[in-house]
């Protein structure tokens, strides 16, 4: 080996660490660029998410999430290449293409689709929105503009500042040169460590989540979700403003032009927004807000003169009478005016409550702490140039960091109270007033009472008819026959004997009919054993195998037992008649002051509660007791019908079995 | 033969009492409430009890409960239960202990005095008297299930009559079959149901009912 190559070798050996550090410096600079890119991506995400969730365009959030993933992938690749930190890709595998069934339809979640793209699209949306990695990506997007940029850009910033300082002040201050050089050396020295730290930072959020989330992570996830909800609600709140302006313009204009009738569609369309807010108040803020609107009125019967009367107006056509009726219904409903009052108020009152926590957090971190840190690191002081609010408190930069942190903590602490407060605000104006609530209740009671009396009258008519044509007639026949037997006894004993046998038959038939009638009024087993055994006895007589599973700590009031018994027997009869089921189950449970019954079968499904009169009958029967019926019957089955009746159970009587 | 009678309606109690006395039974007690029935059954230990399901004071299934309780104390105590309605649920409870001497009939069956008295005698002798309504419901339920589905219609008829508690001779008369043909059908039924054949009439019927009961249980 020649001395020349040796010198080159030595030179390379001494230069190698410098090269490595310089490369790390460049990598850091690129990572800072990644930070800036994630800031842009975050902004795009926010727009798409707010618009998508806020306006119900469900395709937007998954689109932007899918489009954003390559950036996170880039961060993972860079972490592996430059920081030697392997970050596994956390995403769930893309769903397979839907496969058609034997009929060429595409089944998904209990529904059949003609074309594959609808289920494929739904799968795709679920895939993106259902992946926890998506939300970790979002968290990374929110934090990386600050953390990533600082970690990546700090060495380069030090070097640049050092060079600039040394060059610009070299003539005036003798220590400028060593200080500048020191900064350059420090920047170079810190570069590999900071790039490695950047890799670990990337791994923190972009790796696959651990199975058990830590407490900090849960807290953080909840905070992020709360903040996201606040922002979505804020977007909806602001949406109310243009609507308020529209209504404010349309109302007087409509009346002035005499086209008041045309306002009805507008007013009814506006209801969608308050209705959405009521639902979200229940789901996100935990404040249930019932819908306060009066039920849509039915058109009155046609008068003898061929007109429809609405108020004091007479209309010849159904169409115009209907339009007037609709407007009258909307305008006479206090809830309509409370909605309209709420529209301009919500952006102010509700908006302020919603905006405060994110604003405090955002301004505290990005308006005070970050610029101050940047000023300290980079030497520039934005507080002086930006009027004393950016990076400074009342013109004093020293207070920026503590006040900023305090604001951020305040924002975090007030986030979920603000969400709840917003729910209460929604209830204050959009919930039914006590009067409206009572009016709705009275209306419901009137309806169910009418149903109950109607059902009762029909039941009595049926019993009267059955007795009159059945048992009563047969007993008359028995009496007549006995008279004849008495007459024949001496004259023709043979005929008398035959007639007696016939009479006995008639008496037996009368008994059988009475038995069926009694079963229809109040089944004997229900009287003797109560609800559970009555349903068991009924299930035993069915041709479909039916399992009855009852867990009741006591007995309900007799009228409720009877209503539930007949409801369940109607449902089971439907199963036998229509479902083509192999098996059925009945489950009775009691909890939270409600009796719950679930009737399931493995039949063909497709039961439509609006069509079958049987289900309507069950609904009416239970309605008297404020009970409700829910039907889940996708085509292809299985079918589950759930009944719920509020009731009190008496203490259990002594067990019979 | 000593009989305890439990029926809360005076007219029916009186009628039944007269009917049984007329056919040579000795009605040792005719009671009208559940507690009275319990005392009579345990105190008098009759040869057979004729019991209405629904009795005072609760007017629920007190008669049935009293009869079941007494049969737990005195295994095999013959009990014929009468009711305005028949339920598989109650039939299963009566048959659950697997011992004989059980009857469960609609009150209508009393109309045919000879058949009714015949049923009381069969139950007193440790046999069975199930109402045809109960049998029909049990068979309807088990029609589609293995191994009941393998029985021919004729075999099902024979099985139903056996379950009512009829002898080979009576079955042959009802179905217009010779005694040997009935015997063949019964052997075939036992073969298909996997039951070992036995000479004892009563045990065969019990085996069939135990099977029906088991089928309803599954």
PDB file of C-alpha atoms in Angstrom, chain A residues 315-510:
ATOM      1  CA  UNK A 315    -110.779  23.950  -0.719  1.00  0.00           C
ATOM      2  CA  UNK A 316    -112.020  22.098  -3.690  1.00  0.00           C
ATOM      3  CA  UNK A 317    -108.883  20.040  -4.331  1.00  0.00           C
ATOM      4  CA  UNK A 318    -107.122  17.748  -1.973  1.00  0.00           C
ATOM      5  CA  UNK A 319    -103.774  19.176  -3.041  1.00  0.00           C
ATOM      6  CA  UNK A 320    -104.384  22.740  -1.915  1.00  0.00           C
ATOM      7  CA  UNK A 321    -106.164  21.688   1.222  1.00  0.00           C
ATOM      8  CA  UNK A 322    -103.144  19.517   2.000  1.00  0.00           C
ATOM      9  CA  UNK A 323    -100.743  22.399   1.424  1.00  0.00           C
ATOM     10  CA  UNK A 324    -102.644  24.729   3.675  1.00  0.00           C
ATOM     11  CA  UNK A 325    -102.960  22.037   6.299  1.00  0.00           C
ATOM     12  CA  UNK A 326     -99.204  21.477   6.205  1.00  0.00           C
ATOM     13  CA  UNK A 327     -98.431  25.167   6.631  1.00  0.00           C
ATOM     14  CA  UNK A 328    -100.990  25.460   9.409  1.00  0.00           C
ATOM     15  CA  UNK A 329     -99.467  22.461  11.141  1.00  0.00           C
ATOM     16  CA  UNK A 330     -95.982  23.948  10.954  1.00  0.00           C
ATOM     17  CA  UNK A 331     -96.924  27.476  11.951  1.00  0.00           C
ATOM     18  CA  UNK A 332     -99.141  26.496  14.849  1.00  0.00           C
ATOM     19  CA  UNK A 333     -96.397  24.339  16.335  1.00  0.00           C
ATOM     20  CA  UNK A 334     -94.467  26.226  18.996  1.00  0.00           C
ATOM     21  CA  UNK A 335     -91.484  23.986  18.300  1.00  0.00           C
ATOM     22  CA  UNK A 336     -91.209  25.512  14.807  1.00  0.00           C
ATOM     23  CA  UNK A 337     -90.710  28.990  16.246  1.00  0.00           C
ATOM     24  CA  UNK A 338     -88.292  27.748  18.847  1.00  0.00           C
ATOM     25  CA  UNK A 339     -86.314  26.145  15.998  1.00  0.00           C
ATOM     26  CA  UNK A 340     -86.285  29.422  14.078  1.00  0.00           C
ATOM     27  CA  UNK A 341     -85.244  31.352  17.185  1.00  0.00           C
ATOM     28  CA  UNK A 342     -82.496  28.828  17.778  1.00  0.00           C
ATOM     29  CA  UNK A 343     -81.022  29.223  14.281  1.00  0.00           C
ATOM     30  CA  UNK A 344     -79.468  32.701  14.793  1.00  0.00           C
ATOM     31  CA  UNK A 345     -78.767  32.146  18.505  1.00  0.00           C
ATOM     32  CA  UNK A 346     -76.886  28.885  18.212  1.00  0.00           C
ATOM     33  CA  UNK A 347     -73.842  30.156  16.310  1.00  0.00           C
ATOM     34  CA  UNK A 348     -73.393  32.763  19.036  1.00  0.00           C
ATOM     35  CA  UNK A 349     -74.279  30.986  22.291  1.00  0.00           C
ATOM     36  CA  UNK A 350     -73.661  27.396  21.316  1.00  0.00           C
ATOM     37  CA  UNK A 351     -70.740  28.323  19.092  1.00  0.00           C
ATOM     38  CA  UNK A 352     -68.957  30.176  21.876  1.00  0.00           C
ATOM     39  CA  UNK A 353     -69.289  27.238  24.250  1.00  0.00           C
ATOM     40  CA  UNK A 354     -68.090  24.832  21.569  1.00  0.00           C
ATOM     41  CA  UNK A 355     -65.210  26.965  20.342  1.00  0.00           C
ATOM     42  CA  UNK A 356     -63.751  27.918  23.724  1.00  0.00           C
ATOM     43  CA  UNK A 357     -61.874  24.693  24.638  1.00  0.00           C
ATOM     44  CA  UNK A 358     -60.313  24.025  21.204  1.00  0.00           C
ATOM     45  CA  UNK A 359     -59.494  27.725  20.903  1.00  0.00           C
ATOM     46  CA  UNK A 360     -57.821  27.824  24.318  1.00  0.00           C
ATOM     47  CA  UNK A 361     -55.846  24.695  23.523  1.00  0.00           C
ATOM     48  CA  UNK A 362     -54.941  25.858  20.021  1.00  0.00           C
ATOM     49  CA  UNK A 363     -53.997  29.395  20.970  1.00  0.00           C
ATOM     50  CA  UNK A 364     -52.154  28.287  24.087  1.00  0.00           C
ATOM     51  CA  UNK A 365     -49.980  25.822  22.174  1.00  0.00           C
ATOM     52  CA  UNK A 366     -49.669  27.298  18.708  1.00  0.00           C
ATOM     53  CA  UNK A 367     -50.174  30.983  19.515  1.00  0.00           C
ATOM     54  CA  UNK A 368     -47.997  31.239  22.615  1.00  0.00           C
ATOM     55  CA  UNK A 369     -45.820  28.248  23.436  1.00  0.00           C
ATOM     56  CA  UNK A 370     -44.645  27.287  19.945  1.00  0.00           C
ATOM     57  CA  UNK A 371     -43.759  30.820  18.689  1.00  0.00           C
ATOM     58  CA  UNK A 372     -41.998  31.525  21.965  1.00  0.00           C
ATOM     59  CA  UNK A 373     -40.011  28.301  21.691  1.00  0.00           C
ATOM     60  CA  UNK A 374     -39.247  29.115  18.074  1.00  0.00           C
ATOM     61  CA  UNK A 375     -38.148  32.573  19.133  1.00  0.00           C
ATOM     62  CA  UNK A 376     -35.868  31.148  21.779  1.00  0.00           C
ATOM     63  CA  UNK A 377     -34.379  28.603  19.398  1.00  0.00           C
ATOM     64  CA  UNK A 378     -34.183  30.678  16.250  1.00  0.00           C
ATOM     65  CA  UNK A 379     -33.518  34.056  17.837  1.00  0.00           C
ATOM     66  CA  UNK A 380     -36.383  35.854  16.092  1.00  0.00           C
ATOM     67  CA  UNK A 381     -39.111  37.346  18.265  1.00  0.00           C
ATOM     68  CA  UNK A 382     -42.494  37.479  16.577  1.00  0.00           C
ATOM     69  CA  UNK A 383     -44.048  39.102  19.655  1.00  0.00           C
ATOM     70  CA  UNK A 384     -42.556  42.415  18.740  1.00  0.00           C
ATOM     71  CA  UNK A 385     -43.810  42.407  15.186  1.00  0.00           C
ATOM     72  CA  UNK A 386     -47.286  40.906  15.599  1.00  0.00           C
ATOM     73  CA  UNK A 387     -48.864  43.376  17.973  1.00  0.00           C
ATOM     74  CA  UNK A 388     -48.247  41.627  21.245  1.00  0.00           C
ATOM     75  CA  UNK A 389     -50.575  38.620  21.076  1.00  0.00           C
ATOM     76  CA  UNK A 390     -48.614  36.163  19.009  1.00  0.00           C
ATOM     77  CA  UNK A 391     -45.938  34.582  21.152  1.00  0.00           C
ATOM     78  CA  UNK A 392     -46.450  37.132  23.908  1.00  0.00           C
ATOM     79  CA  UNK A 393     -48.970  38.020  26.597  1.00  0.00           C
ATOM     80  CA  UNK A 394     -49.769  41.740  26.823  1.00  0.00           C
ATOM     81  CA  UNK A 395     -46.518  42.499  25.105  1.00  0.00           C
ATOM     82  CA  UNK A 396     -44.498  40.418  27.523  1.00  0.00           C
ATOM     83  CA  UNK A 397     -42.813  37.420  25.895  1.00  0.00           C
ATOM     84  CA  UNK A 398     -41.702  35.958  29.225  1.00  0.00           C
ATOM     85  CA  UNK A 399     -45.271  35.122  30.241  1.00  0.00           C
ATOM     86  CA  UNK A 400     -46.013  33.385  26.923  1.00  0.00           C
ATOM     87  CA  UNK A 401     -44.985  29.850  27.861  1.00  0.00           C
ATOM     88  CA  UNK A 402     -46.631  29.573  31.313  1.00  0.00           C
ATOM     89  CA  UNK A 403     -49.805  31.323  30.192  1.00  0.00           C
ATOM     90  CA  UNK A 404     -49.885  29.238  26.991  1.00  0.00           C
ATOM     91  CA  UNK A 405     -49.520  26.008  28.960  1.00  0.00           C
ATOM     92  CA  UNK A 406     -52.200  27.130  31.431  1.00  0.00           C
ATOM     93  CA  UNK A 407     -54.551  27.913  28.549  1.00  0.00           C
ATOM     94  CA  UNK A 408     -53.866  24.521  26.990  1.00  0.00           C
ATOM     95  CA  UNK A 409     -54.621  22.750  30.300  1.00  0.00           C
ATOM     96  CA  UNK A 410     -57.789  24.820  30.656  1.00  0.00           C
ATOM     97  CA  UNK A 411     -58.829  23.821  27.139  1.00  0.00           C
ATOM     98  CA  UNK A 412     -58.247  20.145  27.903  1.00  0.00           C
ATOM     99  CA  UNK A 413     -60.142  20.322  31.197  1.00  0.00           C
ATOM    100  CA  UNK A 414     -63.149  22.161  29.769  1.00  0.00           C
ATOM    101  CA  UNK A 415     -63.493  20.031  26.606  1.00  0.00           C
ATOM    102  CA  UNK A 416     -65.981  17.486  27.884  1.00  0.00           C
ATOM    103  CA  UNK A 417     -67.915  19.885  30.152  1.00  0.00           C
ATOM    104  CA  UNK A 418     -68.322  22.088  27.068  1.00  0.00           C
ATOM    105  CA  UNK A 419     -69.707  19.122  25.123  1.00  0.00           C
ATOM    106  CA  UNK A 420     -72.223  18.447  27.900  1.00  0.00           C
ATOM    107  CA  UNK A 421     -73.093  22.122  28.225  1.00  0.00           C
ATOM    108  CA  UNK A 422     -73.801  22.210  24.517  1.00  0.00           C
ATOM    109  CA  UNK A 423     -76.166  19.275  24.936  1.00  0.00           C
ATOM    110  CA  UNK A 424     -78.035  21.162  27.643  1.00  0.00           C
ATOM    111  CA  UNK A 425     -78.178  24.266  25.465  1.00  0.00           C
ATOM    112  CA  UNK A 426     -79.688  22.189  22.674  1.00  0.00           C
ATOM    113  CA  UNK A 427     -82.254  20.807  25.084  1.00  0.00           C
ATOM    114  CA  UNK A 428     -83.081  24.269  26.418  1.00  0.00           C
ATOM    115  CA  UNK A 429     -84.409  25.520  23.090  1.00  0.00           C
ATOM    116  CA  UNK A 430     -84.844  22.421  20.938  1.00  0.00           C
ATOM    117  CA  UNK A 431     -86.301  20.073  23.534  1.00  0.00           C
ATOM    118  CA  UNK A 432     -90.050  19.946  23.992  1.00  0.00           C
ATOM    119  CA  UNK A 433     -91.397  22.422  26.507  1.00  0.00           C
ATOM    120  CA  UNK A 434     -93.274  20.972  29.438  1.00  0.00           C
ATOM    121  CA  UNK A 435     -96.489  21.975  27.675  1.00  0.00           C
ATOM    122  CA  UNK A 436     -95.457  20.361  24.403  1.00  0.00           C
ATOM    123  CA  UNK A 437     -94.384  17.245  26.261  1.00  0.00           C
ATOM    124  CA  UNK A 438     -97.720  17.011  27.999  1.00  0.00           C
ATOM    125  CA  UNK A 439     -99.532  17.680  24.731  1.00  0.00           C
ATOM    126  CA  UNK A 440     -97.619  14.848  23.040  1.00  0.00           C
ATOM    127  CA  UNK A 441     -98.322  12.572  25.981  1.00  0.00           C
ATOM    128  CA  UNK A 442    -102.031  13.406  25.926  1.00  0.00           C
ATOM    129  CA  UNK A 443    -102.142  12.751  22.209  1.00  0.00           C
ATOM    130  CA  UNK A 444    -100.451   9.390  22.657  1.00  0.00           C
ATOM    131  CA  UNK A 445    -102.755   8.440  25.530  1.00  0.00           C
ATOM    132  CA  UNK A 446    -105.815   9.443  23.521  1.00  0.00           C
ATOM    133  CA  UNK A 447    -104.615   7.277  20.669  1.00  0.00           C
ATOM    134  CA  UNK A 448    -103.816   4.222  22.771  1.00  0.00           C
ATOM    135  CA  UNK A 449    -107.038   4.607  24.744  1.00  0.00           C
ATOM    136  CA  UNK A 450    -109.010   4.715  21.530  1.00  0.00           C
ATOM    137  CA  UNK A 451    -107.137   1.615  20.343  1.00  0.00           C
ATOM    138  CA  UNK A 452    -107.778  -0.154  23.646  1.00  0.00           C
ATOM    139  CA  UNK A 453    -111.507   0.596  23.773  1.00  0.00           C
ATOM    140  CA  UNK A 454    -111.843  -0.306  20.122  1.00  0.00           C
ATOM    141  CA  UNK A 455    -110.018  -3.605  20.686  1.00  0.00           C
ATOM    142  CA  UNK A 456    -112.096  -4.313  23.772  1.00  0.00           C
ATOM    143  CA  UNK A 457    -115.363  -3.632  21.964  1.00  0.00           C
ATOM    144  CA  UNK A 458    -114.286  -5.876  19.071  1.00  0.00           C
ATOM    145  CA  UNK A 459    -113.346  -8.599  21.554  1.00  0.00           C
ATOM    146  CA  UNK A 460    -116.760  -8.411  23.260  1.00  0.00           C
ATOM    147  CA  UNK A 461    -118.523  -8.536  19.893  1.00  0.00           C
ATOM    148  CA  UNK A 462    -116.514 -11.627  18.956  1.00  0.00           C
ATOM    149  CA  UNK A 463    -117.313 -13.356  22.254  1.00  0.00           C
ATOM    150  CA  UNK A 464    -121.011 -12.529  21.914  1.00  0.00           C
ATOM    151  CA  UNK A 465    -121.072 -13.911  18.375  1.00  0.00           C
ATOM    152  CA  UNK A 466    -119.159 -17.070  19.294  1.00  0.00           C
ATOM    153  CA  UNK A 467    -121.445 -17.776  22.251  1.00  0.00           C
ATOM    154  CA  UNK A 468    -124.574 -17.010  20.282  1.00  0.00           C
ATOM    155  CA  UNK A 469    -123.727 -19.170  17.282  1.00  0.00           C
ATOM    156  CA  UNK A 470    -121.840 -21.859  19.191  1.00  0.00           C
ATOM    157  CA  UNK A 471    -122.364 -23.057  22.724  1.00  0.00           C
ATOM    158  CA  UNK A 472    -125.711 -21.289  23.196  1.00  0.00           C
ATOM    159  CA  UNK A 473    -127.206 -22.830  20.039  1.00  0.00           C
ATOM    160  CA  UNK A 474    -125.890 -26.257  20.969  1.00  0.00           C
ATOM    161  CA  UNK A 475    -127.387 -26.074  24.453  1.00  0.00           C
ATOM    162  CA  UNK A 476    -130.738 -25.144  22.902  1.00  0.00           C
ATOM    163  CA  UNK A 477    -130.407 -28.249  20.741  1.00  0.00           C
ATOM    164  CA  UNK A 478    -129.571 -30.323  23.838  1.00  0.00           C
ATOM    165  CA  UNK A 479    -132.744 -29.042  25.547  1.00  0.00           C
ATOM    166  CA  UNK A 480    -134.920 -29.815  22.516  1.00  0.00           C
ATOM    167  CA  UNK A 481    -133.390 -33.287  22.187  1.00  0.00           C
ATOM    168  CA  UNK A 482    -133.953 -34.058  25.857  1.00  0.00           C
ATOM    169  CA  UNK A 483    -137.613 -33.096  25.446  1.00  0.00           C
ATOM    170  CA  UNK A 484    -137.872 -35.457  22.496  1.00  0.00           C
ATOM    171  CA  UNK A 485    -136.121 -38.225  24.430  1.00  0.00           C
ATOM    172  CA  UNK A 486    -138.605 -37.805  27.275  1.00  0.00           C
ATOM    173  CA  UNK A 487    -141.430 -38.222  24.763  1.00  0.00           C
ATOM    174  CA  UNK A 488    -139.809 -41.220  23.037  1.00  0.00           C
ATOM    175  CA  UNK A 489    -138.724 -42.997  26.237  1.00  0.00           C
ATOM    176  CA  UNK A 490    -141.863 -45.153  26.492  1.00  0.00           C
ATOM    177  CA  UNK A 491    -142.857 -45.268  22.843  1.00  0.00           C
ATOM    178  CA  UNK A 492    -139.553 -46.059  21.131  1.00  0.00           C
ATOM    179  CA  UNK A 493    -136.689 -46.738  23.601  1.00  0.00           C
ATOM    180  CA  UNK A 494    -134.333 -47.601  20.719  1.00  0.00           C
ATOM    181  CA  UNK A 495    -134.755 -44.186  19.084  1.00  0.00           C
ATOM    182  CA  UNK A 496    -134.520 -42.509  22.498  1.00  0.00           C
ATOM    183  CA  UNK A 497    -131.155 -44.196  23.112  1.00  0.00           C
ATOM    184  CA  UNK A 498    -129.806 -43.061  19.724  1.00  0.00           C
ATOM    185  CA  UNK A 499    -130.985 -39.515  20.322  1.00  0.00           C
ATOM    186  CA  UNK A 500    -129.378 -39.495  23.784  1.00  0.00           C
ATOM    187  CA  UNK A 501    -126.014 -40.433  22.281  1.00  0.00           C
ATOM    188  CA  UNK A 502    -126.411 -37.613  19.791  1.00  0.00           C
ATOM    189  CA  UNK A 503    -127.316 -35.188  22.575  1.00  0.00           C
ATOM    190  CA  UNK A 504    -124.246 -36.154  24.546  1.00  0.00           C
ATOM    191  CA  UNK A 505    -122.185 -35.406  21.441  1.00  0.00           C
ATOM    192  CA  UNK A 506    -123.776 -31.966  21.153  1.00  0.00           C
ATOM    193  CA  UNK A 507    -123.005 -31.216  24.813  1.00  0.00           C
ATOM    194  CA  UNK A 508    -119.393 -32.291  24.288  1.00  0.00           C
ATOM    195  CA  UNK A 509    -119.106 -30.005  21.241  1.00  0.00           C
ATOM    196  CA  UNK A 510    -120.552 -27.107  23.225  1.00  0.00           C
TER     197      UNK A 510
END
